[in-house]
């Protein structure tokens, strides 16, 4: 992803960006836990 686009999204809609980041983090954690077990 283009870094300028990321900065633009963060500046325009930080709440949306945080929501997306949180969801990705949650999914990654979920997958990691299931793969580990």
PDB file of N, CA and C in Angstrom:
ATOM      1  N   UNK A   1       0.848  -1.202   0.000  1.00  0.00           N
ATOM      2  CA  UNK A   1       0.000   0.000   0.000  1.00  0.00           C
ATOM      3  C   UNK A   1       0.882   1.250   0.000  1.00  0.00           C
ATOM      4  N   UNK A   2       0.408   2.251  -0.691  1.00  0.00           N
ATOM      5  CA  UNK A   2       1.167   3.496  -0.770  1.00  0.00           C
ATOM      6  C   UNK A   2       1.138   4.210   0.576  1.00  0.00           C
ATOM      7  N   UNK A   3       2.298   4.605   1.057  1.00  0.00           N
ATOM      8  CA  UNK A   3       2.419   5.269   2.363  1.00  0.00           C
ATOM      9  C   UNK A   3       1.639   6.581   2.410  1.00  0.00           C
ATOM     10  N   UNK A   4       1.605   7.306   1.303  1.00  0.00           N
ATOM     11  CA  UNK A   4       0.843   8.561   1.252  1.00  0.00           C
ATOM     12  C   UNK A   4      -0.648   8.308   1.419  1.00  0.00           C
ATOM     13  N   UNK A   5      -1.121   7.226   0.833  1.00  0.00           N
ATOM     14  CA  UNK A   5      -2.529   6.854   0.970  1.00  0.00           C
ATOM     15  C   UNK A   5      -2.853   6.520   2.421  1.00  0.00           C
ATOM     16  N   UNK A   6      -1.963   5.798   3.075  1.00  0.00           N
ATOM     17  CA  UNK A   6      -2.136   5.461   4.494  1.00  0.00           C
ATOM     18  C   UNK A   6      -2.198   6.728   5.338  1.00  0.00           C
ATOM     19  N   UNK A   7      -1.274   7.645   5.100  1.00  0.00           N
ATOM     20  CA  UNK A   7      -1.240   8.918   5.837  1.00  0.00           C
ATOM     21  C   UNK A   7      -2.527   9.701   5.588  1.00  0.00           C
ATOM     22  N   UNK A   8      -2.965   9.725   4.339  1.00  0.00           N
ATOM     23  CA  UNK A   8      -4.197  10.432   3.979  1.00  0.00           C
ATOM     24  C   UNK A   8      -5.404   9.851   4.709  1.00  0.00           C
ATOM     25  N   UNK A   9      -5.515   8.538   4.706  1.00  0.00           N
ATOM     26  CA  UNK A   9      -6.631   7.867   5.391  1.00  0.00           C
ATOM     27  C   UNK A   9      -6.574   8.143   6.892  1.00  0.00           C
ATOM     28  N   UNK A  10      -5.369   8.052   7.463  1.00  0.00           N
ATOM     29  CA  UNK A  10      -5.210   8.311   8.901  1.00  0.00           C
ATOM     30  C   UNK A  10      -5.620   9.739   9.245  1.00  0.00           C
ATOM     31  N   UNK A  11      -5.292  10.665   8.372  1.00  0.00           N
ATOM     32  CA  UNK A  11      -5.609  12.072   8.611  1.00  0.00           C
ATOM     33  C   UNK A  11      -7.102  12.346   8.427  1.00  0.00           C
ATOM     34  N   UNK A  12      -7.694  11.758   7.398  1.00  0.00           N
ATOM     35  CA  UNK A  12      -9.098  12.010   7.069  1.00  0.00           C
ATOM     36  C   UNK A  12     -10.059  11.282   8.005  1.00  0.00           C
ATOM     37  N   UNK A  13      -9.767  10.036   8.297  1.00  0.00           N
ATOM     38  CA  UNK A  13     -10.686   9.245   9.134  1.00  0.00           C
ATOM     39  C   UNK A  13      -9.904   8.340  10.086  1.00  0.00           C
ATOM     40  N   UNK A  14      -9.334   8.912  11.144  1.00  0.00           N
ATOM     41  CA  UNK A  14      -8.538   8.136  12.092  1.00  0.00           C
ATOM     42  C   UNK A  14      -9.337   7.033  12.786  1.00  0.00           C
ATOM     43  N   UNK A  15     -10.625   7.299  13.022  1.00  0.00           N
ATOM     44  CA  UNK A  15     -11.448   6.288  13.691  1.00  0.00           C
ATOM     45  C   UNK A  15     -11.618   5.056  12.816  1.00  0.00           C
ATOM     46  N   UNK A  16     -11.856   5.298  11.524  1.00  0.00           N
ATOM     47  CA  UNK A  16     -11.981   4.196  10.570  1.00  0.00           C
ATOM     48  C   UNK A  16     -10.665   3.418  10.490  1.00  0.00           C
ATOM     49  N   UNK A  17      -9.563   4.134  10.447  1.00  0.00           N
ATOM     50  CA  UNK A  17      -8.247   3.503  10.368  1.00  0.00           C
ATOM     51  C   UNK A  17      -7.979   2.638  11.600  1.00  0.00           C
ATOM     52  N   UNK A  18      -8.320   3.177  12.784  1.00  0.00           N
ATOM     53  CA  UNK A  18      -8.138   2.430  14.030  1.00  0.00           C
ATOM     54  C   UNK A  18      -9.023   1.188  14.058  1.00  0.00           C
ATOM     55  N   UNK A  19     -10.243   1.331  13.553  1.00  0.00           N
ATOM     56  CA  UNK A  19     -11.182   0.202  13.482  1.00  0.00           C
ATOM     57  C   UNK A  19     -10.628  -0.906  12.598  1.00  0.00           C
ATOM     58  N   UNK A  20     -10.123  -0.537  11.413  1.00  0.00           N
ATOM     59  CA  UNK A  20      -9.533  -1.503  10.482  1.00  0.00           C
ATOM     60  C   UNK A  20      -8.301  -2.157  11.117  1.00  0.00           C
ATOM     61  N   UNK A  21      -7.438  -1.349  11.712  1.00  0.00           N
ATOM     62  CA  UNK A  21      -6.227  -1.852  12.355  1.00  0.00           C
ATOM     63  C   UNK A  21      -6.561  -2.822  13.477  1.00  0.00           C
ATOM     64  N   UNK A  22      -7.566  -2.460  14.290  1.00  0.00           N
ATOM     65  CA  UNK A  22      -7.974  -3.318  15.402  1.00  0.00           C
ATOM     66  C   UNK A  22      -8.502  -4.655  14.899  1.00  0.00           C
ATOM     67  N   UNK A  23      -9.332  -4.597  13.846  1.00  0.00           N
ATOM     68  CA  UNK A  23      -9.905  -5.822  13.277  1.00  0.00           C
ATOM     69  C   UNK A  23      -8.815  -6.733  12.710  1.00  0.00           C
ATOM     70  N   UNK A  24      -7.867  -6.152  11.995  1.00  0.00           N
ATOM     71  CA  UNK A  24      -6.760  -6.932  11.431  1.00  0.00           C
ATOM     72  C   UNK A  24      -5.950  -7.568  12.558  1.00  0.00           C
ATOM     73  N   UNK A  25      -5.647  -6.783  13.586  1.00  0.00           N
ATOM     74  CA  UNK A  25      -4.888  -7.282  14.732  1.00  0.00           C
ATOM     75  C   UNK A  25      -5.632  -8.431  15.407  1.00  0.00           C
ATOM     76  N   UNK A  26      -6.942  -8.280  15.588  1.00  0.00           N
ATOM     77  CA  UNK A  26      -7.766  -9.296  16.233  1.00  0.00           C
ATOM     78  C   UNK A  26      -7.786 -10.587  15.422  1.00  0.00           C
ATOM     79  N   UNK A  27      -7.938 -10.453  14.114  1.00  0.00           N
ATOM     80  CA  UNK A  27      -7.952 -11.623  13.229  1.00  0.00           C
ATOM     81  C   UNK A  27      -6.600 -12.332  13.246  1.00  0.00           C
ATOM     82  N   UNK A  28      -5.521 -11.569  13.189  1.00  0.00           N
ATOM     83  CA  UNK A  28      -4.176 -12.138  13.215  1.00  0.00           C
ATOM     84  C   UNK A  28      -3.928 -12.888  14.517  1.00  0.00           C
ATOM     85  N   UNK A  29      -4.357 -12.300  15.628  1.00  0.00           N
ATOM     86  CA  UNK A  29      -4.213 -12.925  16.940  1.00  0.00           C
ATOM     87  C   UNK A  29      -5.029 -14.219  16.995  1.00  0.00           C
ATOM     88  N   UNK A  30      -6.246 -14.162  16.464  1.00  0.00           N
ATOM     89  CA  UNK A  30      -7.145 -15.314  16.419  1.00  0.00           C
ATOM     90  C   UNK A  30      -6.517 -16.458  15.625  1.00  0.00           C
ATOM     91  N   UNK A  31      -6.005 -16.142  14.440  1.00  0.00           N
ATOM     92  CA  UNK A  31      -5.373 -17.148  13.587  1.00  0.00           C
ATOM     93  C   UNK A  31      -4.117 -17.713  14.241  1.00  0.00           C
ATOM     94  N   UNK A  32      -3.317 -16.847  14.815  1.00  0.00           N
ATOM     95  CA  UNK A  32      -2.077 -17.272  15.467  1.00  0.00           C
ATOM     96  C   UNK A  32      -2.364 -18.242  16.611  1.00  0.00           C
ATOM     97  N   UNK A  33      -3.393 -17.924  17.405  1.00  0.00           N
ATOM     98  CA  UNK A  33      -3.782 -18.777  18.537  1.00  0.00           C
ATOM     99  C   UNK A  33      -4.209 -20.158  18.050  1.00  0.00           C
ATOM    100  N   UNK A  34      -4.993 -20.211  16.984  1.00  0.00           N
ATOM    101  CA  UNK A  34      -5.480 -21.487  16.464  1.00  0.00           C
ATOM    102  C   UNK A  34      -4.373 -22.293  15.786  1.00  0.00           C
ATOM    103  N   UNK A  35      -3.449 -21.614  15.137  1.00  0.00           N
ATOM    104  CA  UNK A  35      -2.318 -22.307  14.506  1.00  0.00           C
ATOM    105  C   UNK A  35      -1.379 -22.866  15.580  1.00  0.00           C
ATOM    106  N   UNK A  36      -1.151 -22.078  16.628  1.00  0.00           N
ATOM    107  CA  UNK A  36      -0.277 -22.494  17.728  1.00  0.00           C
ATOM    108  C   UNK A  36      -0.843 -23.723  18.445  1.00  0.00           C
ATOM    109  N   UNK A  37      -2.157 -23.762  18.604  1.00  0.00           N
ATOM    110  CA  UNK A  37      -2.823 -24.899  19.249  1.00  0.00           C
ATOM    111  C   UNK A  37      -3.272 -25.884  18.165  1.00  0.00           C
TER     112      UNK A  37
END
